Amino acid sequence: MLKYSVVIPIYNVESYLGACIDSVLAQDAAADYEIILIDDGSPDGSGVICDRYAQEYPQIRVLHDTN
C-alpha cells in the first residue's frame, strides 16, 4: 500500500519540468509513494517529458487531459 502520492499539475513547464520531477525523485526517503503528473493539454513538449519519465520510473503515472 502506498504511503503518499505527489500530484504535479503540468502546463507549459517544459523548461523546468525535468528539474521538478528530479527533485521529487531525489527525496526517495521512502519507496512507498507515487508521482502523478497531470498534463492539462500543454502545447509545449511537457507531455512528452512526462511520458519519458513514466517509462523510466515505475512509481510515475501520467494523466493527459485537454485544456
Backbone as numpy.savetxt, mean C-alpha at the origin, in Angstrom:
# Nx Ny Nz CAx CAy CAz Cx Cy Cz
-4.49 -14.87 13.20 -5.33 -13.68 13.20 -4.44 -12.43 13.20
-4.84 -11.45 12.41 -4.08 -10.21 12.29 -4.29 -9.34 13.53
-3.22 -8.71 13.97 -3.32 -7.81 15.11 -3.80 -6.43 14.69
-3.36 -5.99 13.50 -3.79 -4.67 13.04 -3.64 -4.54 11.53
-4.32 -3.52 10.99 -4.26 -3.19 9.57 -3.83 -1.74 9.43
-3.00 -1.48 8.43 -2.60 -0.12 8.10 -3.27 0.19 6.77
-4.14 1.19 6.76 -4.87 1.56 5.55 -4.25 2.85 5.01
-3.85 2.81 3.75 -3.22 3.98 3.13 -4.02 4.37 1.89
-4.68 5.54 1.93 -5.39 6.02 0.74 -4.38 6.55 -0.28
-4.63 6.26 -1.55 -3.69 6.60 -2.61 -4.39 7.46 -3.66
-3.83 8.65 -3.94 -4.30 9.46 -5.06 -3.20 10.46 -5.42
-2.64 10.31 -6.60 -1.59 11.21 -7.12 -0.42 11.36 -6.15
0.11 10.25 -5.70 1.24 10.28 -4.77 2.43 9.47 -5.29
2.49 9.34 -6.60 3.52 8.53 -7.24 4.93 8.89 -6.77
5.20 10.17 -6.57 6.56 10.61 -6.26 7.04 10.18 -4.87
6.14 9.94 -3.93 6.59 9.53 -2.60 5.88 8.30 -2.05
5.12 7.61 -2.87 4.41 6.41 -2.43 5.36 5.31 -1.98
6.42 5.07 -2.73 7.38 4.04 -2.35 7.98 4.30 -0.98
8.34 5.55 -0.70 8.90 5.91 0.61 7.89 5.67 1.73
6.63 5.96 1.45 5.57 5.74 2.44 5.43 4.26 2.76
5.32 3.44 1.74 5.14 2.00 1.94 6.38 1.41 2.60
7.58 1.82 2.14 8.81 1.33 2.75 8.89 1.68 4.23
8.40 2.84 4.58 8.40 3.26 5.98 7.53 2.34 6.84
6.36 1.99 6.33 5.49 1.08 7.07 6.12 -0.31 7.16
6.69 -0.79 6.07 7.33 -2.10 6.07 8.51 -2.15 7.03
9.20 -1.04 7.21 10.36 -0.98 8.10 9.95 -1.08 9.57
8.69 -0.86 9.86 8.19 -0.93 11.23 7.95 -2.36 11.67
8.39 -3.31 10.93 8.10 -4.73 11.09 8.31 -5.25 12.52
7.74 -4.56 13.49 7.85 -4.98 14.89 7.07 -6.26 15.14
5.99 -6.42 14.43 5.18 -7.64 14.57 4.74 -8.06 13.17
4.82 -9.33 12.90 4.48 -9.82 11.56 2.98 -10.01 11.39
2.21 -9.75 12.41 0.77 -9.97 12.36 0.02 -8.72 11.92
0.34 -8.21 10.77 -0.35 -7.03 10.26 -0.52 -7.13 8.75
-1.37 -6.27 8.24 -1.56 -6.16 6.80 -1.53 -4.69 6.43
-1.17 -4.43 5.20 -1.20 -3.08 4.66 -2.22 -3.09 3.53
-3.19 -2.21 3.62 -4.22 -2.11 2.59 -4.01 -0.78 1.87
-3.70 -0.86 0.60 -3.51 0.32 -0.24 -4.78 0.53 -1.04
-5.39 1.69 -0.89 -6.64 1.99 -1.60 -6.36 3.05 -2.66
-6.29 2.59 -3.89 -6.05 3.47 -5.04 -7.39 4.02 -5.51
-7.59 5.32 -5.31 -8.86 5.96 -5.65 -8.84 6.50 -7.08
-8.47 5.65 -8.01 -8.48 6.04 -9.43 -7.41 7.04 -9.78
-6.30 6.98 -9.12 -5.22 7.93 -9.36 -4.76 7.88 -10.82
-4.68 9.05 -11.50 -4.29 9.06 -12.91 -2.78 8.93 -13.14
-1.99 9.03 -12.08 -0.54 8.87 -12.25 -0.18 7.38 -12.12
1.05 7.06 -11.88 1.48 5.67 -11.82 1.36 5.03 -10.45
0.60 5.63 -9.56 0.47 5.11 -8.19 -0.10 3.69 -8.16
-1.08 3.42 -8.98 -1.70 2.09 -9.00 -0.73 1.00 -9.38
0.14 1.30 -10.32 1.15 0.34 -10.76 2.15 0.07 -9.63
2.54 1.12 -8.93 3.45 0.97 -7.79 2.81 0.09 -6.72
1.54 0.33 -6.43 0.82 -0.48 -5.45 0.83 -1.96 -5.85
0.55 -2.22 -7.10 0.52 -3.61 -7.58 1.89 -4.28 -7.47
2.95 -3.54 -7.76 4.30 -4.10 -7.64 4.62 -4.49 -6.20
4.27 -3.62 -5.27 4.50 -3.93 -3.85 3.68 -5.13 -3.41
2.44 -5.20 -3.87 1.57 -6.32 -3.49 2.11 -7.65 -4.01
2.76 -7.64 -5.16 3.35 -8.86 -5.70 4.55 -9.31 -4.88
5.27 -8.35 -4.33 6.49 -8.66 -3.59 6.24 -8.99 -2.11
5.22 -8.37 -1.52 4.97 -8.53 -0.09 3.57 -9.12 0.13
3.49 -10.31 0.72 2.19 -10.96 0.90 1.28 -10.24 1.88
1.81 -9.39 2.74 0.97 -8.68 3.70 0.32 -7.42 3.12
0.58 -7.15 1.84 0.00 -5.97 1.19 -1.15 -6.39 0.28
-2.28 -5.69 0.46 -3.44 -5.88 -0.42 -3.73 -4.53 -1.08
-4.20 -4.58 -2.32 -4.51 -3.36 -3.07 -5.97 -3.41 -3.50
-6.65 -2.31 -3.30 -8.01 -2.14 -3.80 -7.99 -0.97 -4.78
-8.42 -1.21 -6.00 -8.51 -0.15 -7.02 -9.96 0.26 -7.15
-10.20 1.56 -7.17 -11.54 2.10 -7.30 -11.48 3.25 -8.30
-12.62 3.73 -8.71 -12.66 4.90 -9.58 -13.04 6.11 -8.77
-12.50 7.24 -9.15 -12.76 8.48 -8.41 -13.99 9.13 -8.99
